[in-house]
Amino acid sequence: MGGGCPCIPSQKGWPPKPSANWWFRACPSSTGSPTPSPPTLRQQYGLLSLPQAIAQAHYPDSAETLTQAIVRLTFDKFFYRRLVALRRRADSPAIAILPASQLLPRFAQILPFALTGAQERVIAEIRQDMQRSVPMNRLVQGDVGSGKTVVAVHAILAAIEAGYQAALMAPTEVLSEQHYRKIVGWFNALGLPVELLMGSTRAAKKREILQQLATGELPLVIGTHALIQEGVSFQRLGLATIDEQHRFGRDQRSRLVQKGEAPMS
């Protein structure tokens, strides 16, 4: 093996040179390492075998083979993380929200605009996911004003019509209030109650909202981090929608989801 040698920093008093020599002696034995990924996958993405990647990452023949080795090892890291995530998702129970035919046609009638083709496509995909018995965990992306809220409301109404509650969480009170002002008009026209729960919500109003969530009287609540505080419980949460989810930590998002009986998100 030639062309380059690793620069290994000392670890706990172990000097770099012996570490480099150890790697030089160990690399030939990596040729017997198993390669778990199937050959068809490696061919599809033009990846080195695992033994080649290990050897070339430490003693590359050229800059090009070093890059190929880094690509292969990085691919493995994300590939197996994705496999673990898919396995956990498959093993997690989820409710199946079957299609209904009352609220959504009425909602279409009260909208002052027609849905775009992209909105209709995403709504159809979401509805299909909601009918499966595995968690949905769908991310909807779009520019500001592209109509993501209308898409979310279609999913929320589908959950409500199936007998479940829904929650919409936003990172700030300003965003929560914006969602509430937009959605409350639609829900009033449909004869459905909706409430806004935030840190600034008055104590008496907060107690009223919490009681309605616990009894199932309230089908939709919109709010901030207040939704994931202790004392907030749902009778039958079936859908959790999170706006600007990147502004919440993973634990915060999961705390909302865990308040339901295997809800979609």
PDB file of C-alpha atoms in Angstrom:
ATOM      1  CA  MET A   1       0.000   0.000   0.000  1.00  0.00           C
ATOM      2  CA  GLY A   2       1.471   3.333  -1.009  1.00  0.00           C
ATOM      3  CA  GLY A   3       0.641   6.846  -2.032  1.00  0.00           C
ATOM      4  CA  GLY A   4      -0.259   8.289   1.336  1.00  0.00           C
ATOM      5  CA  CYS A   5      -0.096   7.646   5.044  1.00  0.00           C
ATOM      6  CA  PRO A   6      -2.454   8.612   7.848  1.00  0.00           C
ATOM      7  CA  CYS A   7      -1.811  11.452  10.258  1.00  0.00           C
ATOM      8  CA  ILE A   8      -3.135   9.978  13.489  1.00  0.00           C
ATOM      9  CA  PRO A   9      -3.286  12.224  16.571  1.00  0.00           C
ATOM     10  CA  SER A  10      -2.022  10.825  19.829  1.00  0.00           C
ATOM     11  CA  GLN A  11      -4.624   9.247  22.056  1.00  0.00           C
ATOM     12  CA  LYS A  12      -4.160   9.191  25.835  1.00  0.00           C
ATOM     13  CA  GLY A  13      -0.396   9.234  25.645  1.00  0.00           C
ATOM     14  CA  TRP A  14      -0.174   6.833  22.706  1.00  0.00           C
ATOM     15  CA  PRO A  15       2.136   8.614  20.217  1.00  0.00           C
ATOM     16  CA  PRO A  16       1.153   8.999  16.523  1.00  0.00           C
ATOM     17  CA  LYS A  17       3.955   6.922  14.981  1.00  0.00           C
ATOM     18  CA  PRO A  18       3.143   3.601  16.716  1.00  0.00           C
ATOM     19  CA  SER A  19      -0.532   4.179  15.891  1.00  0.00           C
ATOM     20  CA  ALA A  20       0.326   4.606  12.207  1.00  0.00           C
ATOM     21  CA  ASN A  21       2.488   1.491  12.258  1.00  0.00           C
ATOM     22  CA  TRP A  22      -0.320  -0.472  13.913  1.00  0.00           C
ATOM     23  CA  TRP A  23      -2.751   0.589  11.196  1.00  0.00           C
ATOM     24  CA  PHE A  24      -0.223  -0.316   8.505  1.00  0.00           C
ATOM     25  CA  ARG A  25       0.055  -3.852   9.907  1.00  0.00           C
ATOM     26  CA  ALA A  26      -3.712  -4.190  10.485  1.00  0.00           C
ATOM     27  CA  CYS A  27      -4.927  -3.013   7.071  1.00  0.00           C
ATOM     28  CA  PRO A  28      -4.005  -6.217   5.154  1.00  0.00           C
ATOM     29  CA  SER A  29      -6.149  -8.249   7.558  1.00  0.00           C
ATOM     30  CA  SER A  30      -9.165  -6.103   6.628  1.00  0.00           C
ATOM     31  CA  THR A  31      -9.340  -7.892   3.266  1.00  0.00           C
ATOM     32  CA  GLY A  32     -11.245 -10.655   5.041  1.00  0.00           C
ATOM     33  CA  SER A  33     -13.835  -8.302   6.499  1.00  0.00           C
ATOM     34  CA  PRO A  34     -17.401  -9.150   5.484  1.00  0.00           C
ATOM     35  CA  THR A  35     -19.271  -6.711   3.266  1.00  0.00           C
ATOM     36  CA  PRO A  36     -22.899  -6.748   4.500  1.00  0.00           C
ATOM     37  CA  SER A  37     -24.333  -4.584   1.724  1.00  0.00           C
ATOM     38  CA  PRO A  38     -25.409  -6.555  -1.373  1.00  0.00           C
ATOM     39  CA  PRO A  39     -23.275  -6.320  -4.542  1.00  0.00           C
ATOM     40  CA  THR A  40     -26.187  -4.835  -6.498  1.00  0.00           C
ATOM     41  CA  LEU A  41     -26.301  -1.865  -4.093  1.00  0.00           C
ATOM     42  CA  ARG A  42     -22.552  -1.261  -4.413  1.00  0.00           C
ATOM     43  CA  GLN A  43     -22.779  -1.459  -8.200  1.00  0.00           C
ATOM     44  CA  GLN A  44     -25.729   0.919  -8.313  1.00  0.00           C
ATOM     45  CA  TYR A  45     -23.847   3.641  -6.445  1.00  0.00           C
ATOM     46  CA  GLY A  46     -20.321   2.773  -7.602  1.00  0.00           C
ATOM     47  CA  LEU A  47     -19.067   1.979  -4.103  1.00  0.00           C
ATOM     48  CA  LEU A  48     -15.871   0.273  -3.038  1.00  0.00           C
ATOM     49  CA  SER A  49     -16.103  -2.942  -1.049  1.00  0.00           C
ATOM     50  CA  LEU A  50     -15.767  -2.490   2.704  1.00  0.00           C
ATOM     51  CA  PRO A  51     -12.206  -3.980   2.870  1.00  0.00           C
ATOM     52  CA  GLN A  52     -11.116  -1.690   0.018  1.00  0.00           C
ATOM     53  CA  ALA A  53     -12.639   1.325   1.733  1.00  0.00           C
ATOM     54  CA  ILE A  54     -10.904   0.571   5.046  1.00  0.00           C
ATOM     55  CA  ALA A  55      -7.534   0.107   3.342  1.00  0.00           C
ATOM     56  CA  GLN A  56      -7.836   3.151   1.085  1.00  0.00           C
ATOM     57  CA  ALA A  57      -9.055   5.371   3.920  1.00  0.00           C
ATOM     58  CA  HIS A  58      -5.805   4.789   5.801  1.00  0.00           C
ATOM     59  CA  TYR A  59      -3.264   4.202   3.034  1.00  0.00           C
ATOM     60  CA  PRO A  60      -4.817   5.518  -0.190  1.00  0.00           C
ATOM     61  CA  ASP A  61      -3.248   4.896  -3.561  1.00  0.00           C
ATOM     62  CA  SER A  62      -4.367   8.340  -4.692  1.00  0.00           C
ATOM     63  CA  ALA A  63      -6.567  11.283  -3.762  1.00  0.00           C
ATOM     64  CA  GLU A  64      -9.308   9.751  -5.881  1.00  0.00           C
ATOM     65  CA  THR A  65      -9.314   6.414  -4.026  1.00  0.00           C
ATOM     66  CA  LEU A  66      -9.278   8.304  -0.716  1.00  0.00           C
ATOM     67  CA  THR A  67     -12.414  10.155  -1.779  1.00  0.00           C
ATOM     68  CA  GLN A  68     -14.043   6.885  -2.849  1.00  0.00           C
ATOM     69  CA  ALA A  69     -13.212   5.349   0.530  1.00  0.00           C
ATOM     70  CA  ILE A  70     -14.701   8.285   2.430  1.00  0.00           C
ATOM     71  CA  VAL A  71     -17.843   8.118   0.293  1.00  0.00           C
ATOM     72  CA  ARG A  72     -18.247   4.388   1.004  1.00  0.00           C
ATOM     73  CA  LEU A  73     -17.772   4.701   4.761  1.00  0.00           C
ATOM     74  CA  THR A  74     -20.095   7.711   4.932  1.00  0.00           C
ATOM     75  CA  PHE A  75     -22.689   5.839   2.864  1.00  0.00           C
ATOM     76  CA  ASP A  76     -22.572   2.937   5.323  1.00  0.00           C
ATOM     77  CA  LYS A  77     -23.106   5.237   8.292  1.00  0.00           C
ATOM     78  CA  PHE A  78     -26.255   6.834   6.892  1.00  0.00           C
ATOM     79  CA  PHE A  79     -27.512   3.664   5.202  1.00  0.00           C
ATOM     80  CA  TYR A  80     -27.529   1.642   8.420  1.00  0.00           C
ATOM     81  CA  ARG A  81     -28.992   4.518  10.406  1.00  0.00           C
ATOM     82  CA  ARG A  82     -31.834   4.595   7.912  1.00  0.00           C
ATOM     83  CA  LEU A  83     -32.323   0.837   8.180  1.00  0.00           C
ATOM     84  CA  VAL A  84     -32.564   1.095  11.972  1.00  0.00           C
ATOM     85  CA  ALA A  85     -35.086   3.942  11.668  1.00  0.00           C
ATOM     86  CA  LEU A  86     -37.191   1.933   9.212  1.00  0.00           C
ATOM     87  CA  ARG A  87     -37.101  -1.127  11.479  1.00  0.00           C
ATOM     88  CA  ARG A  88     -38.192   0.915  14.486  1.00  0.00           C
ATOM     89  CA  ARG A  89     -40.979   2.442  12.418  1.00  0.00           C
ATOM     90  CA  ALA A  90     -42.154  -0.954  11.204  1.00  0.00           C
ATOM     91  CA  ASP A  91     -42.159  -2.290  14.769  1.00  0.00           C
ATOM     92  CA  SER A  92     -44.053   0.727  16.152  1.00  0.00           C
ATOM     93  CA  PRO A  93     -47.825   0.445  16.348  1.00  0.00           C
ATOM     94  CA  ALA A  94     -49.947   3.101  14.695  1.00  0.00           C
ATOM     95  CA  ILE A  95     -53.607   3.768  14.205  1.00  0.00           C
ATOM     96  CA  ALA A  96     -55.068   3.479  10.725  1.00  0.00           C
ATOM     97  CA  ILE A  97     -57.284   6.453   9.838  1.00  0.00           C
ATOM     98  CA  LEU A  98     -59.692   5.252   7.193  1.00  0.00           C
ATOM     99  CA  PRO A  99     -61.151   7.617   4.598  1.00  0.00           C
ATOM    100  CA  ALA A 100     -64.489   9.355   5.259  1.00  0.00           C
ATOM    101  CA  SER A 101     -66.653  11.514   3.064  1.00  0.00           C
ATOM    102  CA  GLN A 102     -68.316  14.293   5.076  1.00  0.00           C
ATOM    103  CA  LEU A 103     -65.930  16.995   6.331  1.00  0.00           C
ATOM    104  CA  LEU A 104     -63.476  17.177   3.452  1.00  0.00           C
ATOM    105  CA  PRO A 105     -66.068  17.886   0.713  1.00  0.00           C
ATOM    106  CA  ARG A 106     -67.611  20.568   2.957  1.00  0.00           C
ATOM    107  CA  PHE A 107     -64.164  22.040   3.576  1.00  0.00           C
ATOM    108  CA  ALA A 108     -63.541  22.218  -0.174  1.00  0.00           C
ATOM    109  CA  GLN A 109     -66.770  24.158  -0.589  1.00  0.00           C
ATOM    110  CA  ILE A 110     -65.877  26.869   1.940  1.00  0.00           C
ATOM    111  CA  LEU A 111     -62.378  27.455   0.587  1.00  0.00           C
ATOM    112  CA  PRO A 112     -62.276  30.643  -1.516  1.00  0.00           C
ATOM    113  CA  PHE A 113     -59.703  29.115  -3.857  1.00  0.00           C
ATOM    114  CA  ALA A 114     -59.024  25.881  -5.691  1.00  0.00           C
ATOM    115  CA  LEU A 115     -56.203  23.602  -4.599  1.00  0.00           C
ATOM    116  CA  THR A 116     -53.151  23.369  -6.820  1.00  0.00           C
ATOM    117  CA  GLY A 117     -52.110  20.120  -8.415  1.00  0.00           C
ATOM    118  CA  ALA A 118     -49.176  19.840  -6.009  1.00  0.00           C
ATOM    119  CA  GLN A 119     -51.458  20.308  -2.998  1.00  0.00           C
ATOM    120  CA  GLU A 120     -53.890  17.672  -4.233  1.00  0.00           C
ATOM    121  CA  ARG A 121     -51.028  15.236  -4.854  1.00  0.00           C
ATOM    122  CA  VAL A 122     -49.533  15.713  -1.378  1.00  0.00           C
ATOM    123  CA  ILE A 123     -52.956  15.455   0.285  1.00  0.00           C
ATOM    124  CA  ALA A 124     -53.594  12.169  -1.555  1.00  0.00           C
ATOM    125  CA  GLU A 125     -50.202  10.814  -0.422  1.00  0.00           C
ATOM    126  CA  ILE A 126     -50.874  11.844   3.180  1.00  0.00           C
ATOM    127  CA  ARG A 127     -54.325  10.265   3.173  1.00  0.00           C
ATOM    128  CA  GLN A 128     -52.821   7.056   1.807  1.00  0.00           C
ATOM    129  CA  ASP A 129     -50.154   7.051   4.538  1.00  0.00           C
ATOM    130  CA  MET A 130     -52.773   7.666   7.233  1.00  0.00           C
ATOM    131  CA  GLN A 131     -54.610   4.497   6.231  1.00  0.00           C
ATOM    132  CA  ARG A 132     -51.554   2.344   6.954  1.00  0.00           C
ATOM    133  CA  SER A 133     -50.886   0.731  10.331  1.00  0.00           C
ATOM    134  CA  VAL A 134     -47.348   2.157  10.586  1.00  0.00           C
ATOM    135  CA  PRO A 135     -46.418   5.682  11.769  1.00  0.00           C
ATOM    136  CA  MET A 136     -46.506   8.270   8.996  1.00  0.00           C
ATOM    137  CA  ASN A 137     -43.801  10.805  10.032  1.00  0.00           C
ATOM    138  CA  ARG A 138     -44.188  12.904   6.879  1.00  0.00           C
ATOM    139  CA  LEU A 139     -42.350  16.168   6.180  1.00  0.00           C
ATOM    140  CA  VAL A 140     -44.148  18.696   3.977  1.00  0.00           C
ATOM    141  CA  GLN A 141     -41.892  21.354   2.466  1.00  0.00           C
ATOM    142  CA  GLY A 142     -42.845  24.496   0.587  1.00  0.00           C
ATOM    143  CA  ASP A 143     -42.228  28.213   0.287  1.00  0.00           C
ATOM    144  CA  VAL A 144     -44.014  30.698   2.520  1.00  0.00           C
ATOM    145  CA  GLY A 145     -47.558  31.085   1.214  1.00  0.00           C
ATOM    146  CA  SER A 146     -47.460  27.864  -0.798  1.00  0.00           C
ATOM    147  CA  GLY A 147     -50.460  26.416   1.050  1.00  0.00           C
ATOM    148  CA  LYS A 148     -48.924  23.994   3.559  1.00  0.00           C
ATOM    149  CA  THR A 149     -51.532  24.934   6.190  1.00  0.00           C
ATOM    150  CA  VAL A 150     -54.411  23.892   3.915  1.00  0.00           C
ATOM    151  CA  VAL A 151     -52.683  20.557   3.348  1.00  0.00           C
ATOM    152  CA  ALA A 152     -52.303  20.103   7.116  1.00  0.00           C
ATOM    153  CA  VAL A 153     -55.963  20.941   7.723  1.00  0.00           C
ATOM    154  CA  HIS A 154     -57.040  18.228   5.264  1.00  0.00           C
ATOM    155  CA  ALA A 155     -55.105  15.679   7.345  1.00  0.00           C
ATOM    156  CA  ILE A 156     -56.491  17.139  10.582  1.00  0.00           C
ATOM    157  CA  LEU A 157     -60.078  16.902   9.334  1.00  0.00           C
ATOM    158  CA  ALA A 158     -59.527  13.313   8.218  1.00  0.00           C
ATOM    159  CA  ALA A 159     -58.333  12.421  11.730  1.00  0.00           C
ATOM    160  CA  ILE A 160     -61.234  14.264  13.376  1.00  0.00           C
ATOM    161  CA  GLU A 161     -63.833  12.600  11.159  1.00  0.00           C
ATOM    162  CA  ALA A 162     -62.350   9.220  12.099  1.00  0.00           C
ATOM    163  CA  GLY A 163     -62.993  10.021  15.757  1.00  0.00           C
ATOM    164  CA  TYR A 164     -59.544  11.253  16.782  1.00  0.00           C
ATOM    165  CA  GLN A 165     -58.150  14.522  18.100  1.00  0.00           C
ATOM    166  CA  ALA A 166     -55.395  16.570  16.457  1.00  0.00           C
ATOM    167  CA  ALA A 167     -52.744  18.993  17.672  1.00  0.00           C
ATOM    168  CA  LEU A 168     -50.846  21.661  15.756  1.00  0.00           C
ATOM    169  CA  MET A 169     -47.697  22.918  17.478  1.00  0.00           C
ATOM    170  CA  ALA A 170     -45.689  25.975  16.358  1.00  0.00           C
ATOM    171  CA  PRO A 171     -42.414  27.294  17.837  1.00  0.00           C
ATOM    172  CA  THR A 172     -43.653  30.803  18.720  1.00  0.00           C
ATOM    173  CA  GLU A 173     -46.823  32.453  19.974  1.00  0.00           C
ATOM    174  CA  VAL A 174     -46.913  34.655  16.870  1.00  0.00           C
ATOM    175  CA  LEU A 175     -46.980  31.634  14.538  1.00  0.00           C
ATOM    176  CA  SER A 176     -49.498  29.837  16.747  1.00  0.00           C
ATOM    177  CA  GLU A 177     -51.808  32.846  16.671  1.00  0.00           C
ATOM    178  CA  GLN A 178     -51.453  33.098  12.881  1.00  0.00           C
ATOM    179  CA  HIS A 179     -52.467  29.461  12.470  1.00  0.00           C
ATOM    180  CA  TYR A 180     -55.361  29.915  14.887  1.00  0.00           C
ATOM    181  CA  ARG A 181     -56.730  32.996  13.132  1.00  0.00           C
ATOM    182  CA  LYS A 182     -56.625  31.197   9.786  1.00  0.00           C
ATOM    183  CA  ILE A 183     -58.069  27.881  10.948  1.00  0.00           C
ATOM    184  CA  VAL A 184     -60.734  29.119  13.384  1.00  0.00           C
ATOM    185  CA  GLY A 185     -62.789  30.617  10.550  1.00  0.00           C
ATOM    186  CA  TRP A 186     -62.759  27.338   8.635  1.00  0.00           C
ATOM    187  CA  PHE A 187     -63.650  25.331  11.736  1.00  0.00           C
ATOM    188  CA  ASN A 188     -66.462  27.687  12.687  1.00  0.00           C
ATOM    189  CA  ALA A 189     -67.933  27.210   9.221  1.00  0.00           C
ATOM    190  CA  LEU A 190     -67.721  23.452   9.708  1.00  0.00           C
ATOM    191  CA  GLY A 191     -69.222  23.614  13.204  1.00  0.00           C
ATOM    192  CA  LEU A 192     -66.051  22.352  14.878  1.00  0.00           C
ATOM    193  CA  PRO A 193     -64.414  23.834  17.984  1.00  0.00           C
ATOM    194  CA  VAL A 194     -60.718  24.786  18.054  1.00  0.00           C
ATOM    195  CA  GLU A 195     -58.711  26.402  20.844  1.00  0.00           C
ATOM    196  CA  LEU A 196     -55.356  28.162  21.242  1.00  0.00           C
ATOM    197  CA  LEU A 197     -53.079  27.052  24.109  1.00  0.00           C
ATOM    198  CA  MET A 198     -49.906  29.014  24.863  1.00  0.00           C
ATOM    199  CA  GLY A 199     -47.816  30.044  27.823  1.00  0.00           C
ATOM    200  CA  SER A 200     -49.678  33.342  27.964  1.00  0.00           C
ATOM    201  CA  THR A 201     -53.112  31.684  28.044  1.00  0.00           C
ATOM    202  CA  ARG A 202     -55.065  32.774  31.142  1.00  0.00           C
ATOM    203  CA  ALA A 203     -55.251  30.158  33.898  1.00  0.00           C
ATOM    204  CA  ALA A 204     -59.040  29.804  33.776  1.00  0.00           C
ATOM    205  CA  LYS A 205     -59.038  29.403  29.995  1.00  0.00           C
ATOM    206  CA  LYS A 206     -56.169  26.948  30.191  1.00  0.00           C
ATOM    207  CA  ARG A 207     -58.068  24.762  32.686  1.00  0.00           C
ATOM    208  CA  GLU A 208     -61.073  24.782  30.380  1.00  0.00           C
ATOM    209  CA  ILE A 209     -58.968  23.724  27.365  1.00  0.00           C
ATOM    210  CA  LEU A 210     -57.197  20.962  29.307  1.00  0.00           C
ATOM    211  CA  GLN A 211     -60.511  19.554  30.495  1.00  0.00           C
ATOM    212  CA  GLN A 212     -61.927  19.551  26.954  1.00  0.00           C
ATOM    213  CA  LEU A 213     -58.822  17.789  25.633  1.00  0.00           C
ATOM    214  CA  ALA A 214     -59.003  15.152  28.353  1.00  0.00           C
ATOM    215  CA  THR A 215     -62.698  14.461  27.737  1.00  0.00           C
ATOM    216  CA  GLY A 216     -62.368  14.531  23.954  1.00  0.00           C
ATOM    217  CA  GLU A 217     -64.754  17.486  23.531  1.00  0.00           C
ATOM    218  CA  LEU A 218     -62.042  19.496  21.774  1.00  0.00           C
ATOM    219  CA  PRO A 219     -61.032  17.975  18.415  1.00  0.00           C
ATOM    220  CA  LEU A 220     -58.188  20.405  17.619  1.00  0.00           C
ATOM    221  CA  VAL A 221     -55.794  22.439  19.733  1.00  0.00           C
ATOM    222  CA  ILE A 222     -53.200  24.839  18.360  1.00  0.00           C
ATOM    223  CA  GLY A 223     -50.315  26.034  20.491  1.00  0.00           C
ATOM    224  CA  THR A 224     -46.680  26.367  21.381  1.00  0.00           C
ATOM    225  CA  HIS A 225     -44.455  24.305  23.684  1.00  0.00           C
ATOM    226  CA  ALA A 226     -47.366  24.557  26.134  1.00  0.00           C
ATOM    227  CA  LEU A 227     -48.846  21.530  24.354  1.00  0.00           C
ATOM    228  CA  ILE A 228     -46.078  19.245  25.616  1.00  0.00           C
ATOM    229  CA  GLN A 229     -46.126  20.375  29.247  1.00  0.00           C
ATOM    230  CA  GLU A 230     -47.162  18.057  32.059  1.00  0.00           C
ATOM    231  CA  GLY A 231     -50.870  18.138  32.668  1.00  0.00           C
ATOM    232  CA  VAL A 232     -51.763  18.251  28.972  1.00  0.00           C
ATOM    233  CA  SER A 233     -53.492  14.997  28.083  1.00  0.00           C
ATOM    234  CA  PHE A 234     -55.652  13.964  25.159  1.00  0.00           C
ATOM    235  CA  GLN A 235     -58.459  11.474  25.220  1.00  0.00           C
ATOM    236  CA  ARG A 236     -57.618  10.226  21.720  1.00  0.00           C
ATOM    237  CA  LEU A 237     -54.835  12.096  19.917  1.00  0.00           C
ATOM    238  CA  GLY A 238     -54.531  10.710  16.413  1.00  0.00           C
ATOM    239  CA  LEU A 239     -52.530  13.337  14.501  1.00  0.00           C
ATOM    240  CA  ALA A 240     -49.709  15.644  15.598  1.00  0.00           C
ATOM    241  CA  THR A 241     -48.731  18.420  13.184  1.00  0.00           C
ATOM    242  CA  ILE A 242     -45.592  20.447  13.909  1.00  0.00           C
ATOM    243  CA  ASP A 243     -44.838  23.697  12.096  1.00  0.00           C
ATOM    244  CA  GLU A 244     -41.146  24.496  11.499  1.00  0.00           C
ATOM    245  CA  GLN A 245     -40.253  21.199  13.138  1.00  0.00           C
ATOM    246  CA  HIS A 246     -36.523  21.942  12.813  1.00  0.00           C
ATOM    247  CA  ARG A 247     -36.943  24.531  15.584  1.00  0.00           C
ATOM    248  CA  PHE A 248     -37.981  21.822  18.017  1.00  0.00           C
ATOM    249  CA  GLY A 249     -35.686  19.208  19.481  1.00  0.00           C
ATOM    250  CA  ARG A 250     -36.281  15.540  18.809  1.00  0.00           C
ATOM    251  CA  ASP A 251     -37.353  14.983  22.421  1.00  0.00           C
ATOM    252  CA  GLN A 252     -39.840  17.848  22.214  1.00  0.00           C
ATOM    253  CA  ARG A 253     -41.406  16.452  19.057  1.00  0.00           C
ATOM    254  CA  SER A 254     -41.619  12.955  20.509  1.00  0.00           C
ATOM    255  CA  ARG A 255     -43.221  14.252  23.707  1.00  0.00           C
ATOM    256  CA  LEU A 256     -46.151  15.565  21.686  1.00  0.00           C
ATOM    257  CA  VAL A 257     -46.465  12.344  19.709  1.00  0.00           C
ATOM    258  CA  GLN A 258     -46.335  10.271  22.911  1.00  0.00           C
ATOM    259  CA  LYS A 259     -49.422  12.041  24.228  1.00  0.00           C
ATOM    260  CA  GLY A 260     -51.508  10.074  21.746  1.00  0.00           C
ATOM    261  CA  GLU A 261     -52.301   6.452  21.063  1.00  0.00           C
ATOM    262  CA  ALA A 262     -49.637   5.857  18.398  1.00  0.00           C
ATOM    263  CA  PRO A 263     -50.630   9.006  16.462  1.00  0.00           C
ATOM    264  CA  MET A 264     -49.493  10.042  13.002  1.00  0.00           C
ATOM    265  CA  SER A 265     -47.240  13.079  12.609  1.00  0.00           C
TER     266      SER A 265
END
